Amino acid sequence: MNGAGSSTEPDDLGTIFRRLIRNTGPISLTQYMGESNTRYYASRDPLGQGGDFVTAPEISQMFGELIGLWLADVWINSGKPDYVHYVELGPGRGTLAKDALRAMKRYGLEPEVHFVEGSSALKEVQQEAVPGARYHDDLSTLPPDDPLLIVGNEFLDALPVRQMVKTADGWREREIALQEDAFVFAAGNRPMDAAVPEDWRDAEDGTILETSPAQAAVMYELAGRLSDQGGAALLFDYGHAELQAGSTLQAVRGHQKVDPLAMPGEADLTALVEFGTLARIAQSREVCWIGTVEQGAWLQALGIDARTQALSQAAPHHAEDLRAARDRLVEADQMGALFKVMGLTGHGWHGGAGFGS
Ligand code: SAH
């Protein structure tokens, strides 16, 4: 509580978490990560050289253009329905949407634009890039009828994860506690064995399993929409194919990895996306999972090399930059292999280039 004469500045999140933990006990990692990222994104534009991290659409216009091309292709394959909506989850600066919409327009596809975005700071930047976009806090308010063309880049990895840790007394939730003034991980009191897949029940002490109920919930809703309304989705994120042991939680600030517990709300917290679970959720809702492939392979299948060449010929003084951007997006030792893309098509929708036969 603020006493008379004290500052009216709102407390930083670290102070709020410390008070909460002292008063009521440790908090779950899910709560810690959810609140930290909400605070982090609400107050800043973290993207680009001057920010904390750089994303694919900010590296090159080719990323968004090839996504636009993919969407136009499935739309044409599916009989060019008159009314479709472009939906982007966590559109950042709106760069991907702007580039994708420009590419789609060349094929006669001009969908209404919907952004699912939580950050007021980023909404301002997005409105400059894509005037007229409609806003949603989550997927529940998206239009209920027409097909949806859904895109997300580095959206799922920002949603909170839950971790379980195996202790001598069985599985426990991994929580955040206090040691003096510092946040530390601690195993919770309640037995959590039932929340761990059977194969993992007898794992070695210290084993950590990470899941994301929030990612699963988004996928369930998104797949339900594609199933009912038709359309397609492309979801890009760094991640792996199946559930693996270990924590993938990381924090980035000023392009450097930092301790995820050091400054809640002041660094970007992410975790690897586990695409296998997401694909099974989509399939359980009768959506066609076209595949999950490495970003580099997908971009090459969509023609990024030809596009790099064409742009270089049109602007020879940019050829070197274009080549470097292409390499950053495609090469396995850069973003090409760790980042994956998952493709989905809904009821009555066909095609989907770049996922193999
Ligand atoms: N797609 C963009 C930005 C990635 S950063 C790009 O590739 O550049 C993550 C984005 O997701 C930001 O726009 C952030 O504000 C948004 N976001 C994160 N968590 C969210 C949540 N729970 N609900 C809505 N938007 C969220």
XYZ file of N, CA and C and ligand atoms in Angstrom, residues 41 47 53 55-58 88-93 96 116-119 122 126 137 153-155 158-159, ligand 1:
104
model
N 4.452 -6.969 -23.245
C 3.963 -6.519 -24.556
C 3.097 -5.275 -24.462
N 10.112 -5.157 -31.119
C 10.673 -5.743 -32.338
C 11.732 -4.862 -32.976
N 14.177 -8.246 -29.898
C 14.392 -9.378 -30.813
C 13.869 -9.022 -32.206
N 12.074 -10.563 -35.781
C 11.287 -11.696 -36.282
C 11.371 -11.769 -37.810
N 10.933 -12.891 -38.368
C 11.055 -13.135 -39.809
C 10.458 -12.016 -40.683
N 9.219 -11.542 -40.401
C 8.681 -10.503 -41.289
C 9.482 -9.198 -41.240
N 10.182 -8.972 -40.127
C 11.000 -7.758 -40.011
C 12.341 -7.922 -40.731
N -4.868 -12.493 -38.280
C -3.503 -12.710 -37.800
C -3.462 -12.683 -36.278
N -2.766 -13.671 -35.728
C -2.613 -13.787 -34.280
C -1.311 -13.095 -33.876
N -1.390 -12.106 -33.017
C -0.178 -11.412 -32.558
C 0.607 -10.791 -33.695
N 0.017 -9.808 -34.414
C 0.652 -9.302 -35.643
C 1.859 -8.377 -35.455
N 2.329 -8.175 -34.252
C 3.568 -7.402 -34.070
C 3.450 -5.992 -34.603
N 4.261 -5.664 -35.604
C 4.200 -4.327 -36.220
C 3.263 -4.265 -37.422
N 4.007 -8.337 -41.508
C 3.653 -9.574 -42.213
C 2.312 -9.381 -42.935
N -5.841 -10.404 -33.834
C -5.981 -10.813 -32.435
C -4.734 -10.297 -31.725
N -4.921 -9.265 -30.927
C -3.754 -8.588 -30.348
C -4.081 -8.092 -28.950
N -3.147 -8.301 -28.022
C -3.377 -7.872 -26.654
C -2.696 -6.567 -26.291
N -1.754 -6.100 -27.091
C -0.914 -4.970 -26.693
C -1.397 -3.650 -27.286
N 1.403 -2.029 -29.426
C 1.578 -2.573 -30.780
C 0.386 -2.266 -31.683
N 0.414 -1.158 -35.573
C -0.299 -1.959 -36.580
C -1.273 -1.117 -37.394
N -9.614 -9.509 -28.757
C -8.761 -9.907 -27.628
C -8.390 -11.383 -27.713
N 2.842 -15.781 -36.518
C 4.293 -15.961 -36.468
C 4.774 -15.581 -35.076
N 5.416 -16.496 -34.416
C 5.913 -16.271 -33.062
C 4.812 -15.749 -32.131
N 3.638 -16.330 -32.260
C 2.532 -16.027 -31.359
C 2.423 -17.101 -30.278
N 4.803 -17.301 -27.236
C 4.701 -16.272 -26.182
C 3.617 -16.622 -25.154
N 2.836 -17.681 -25.437
C 1.766 -18.054 -24.498
C 2.361 -18.872 -23.344
N 3.996 -11.842 -35.333
C 4.846 -10.703 -35.063
C 5.074 -10.445 -33.581
C 5.576 -11.593 -32.736
S 5.720 -11.121 -31.020
C 6.152 -10.844 -35.800
O 6.423 -11.929 -36.305
O 6.901 -9.879 -35.892
C 4.235 -11.762 -30.287
C 2.972 -11.042 -30.673
O 1.882 -11.687 -30.004
C 2.882 -9.575 -30.271
O 2.115 -8.890 -31.220
C 2.156 -9.659 -28.916
O 1.577 -8.445 -28.516
C 1.150 -10.747 -29.208
N 0.674 -11.481 -28.046
C 1.422 -12.155 -27.132
N 0.647 -12.779 -26.232
C -0.630 -12.507 -26.581
C -1.911 -12.871 -26.034
N -2.011 -13.644 -24.968
N -3.024 -12.414 -26.658
C -2.929 -11.643 -27.771
N -1.756 -11.269 -28.324
C -0.620 -11.683 -27.729
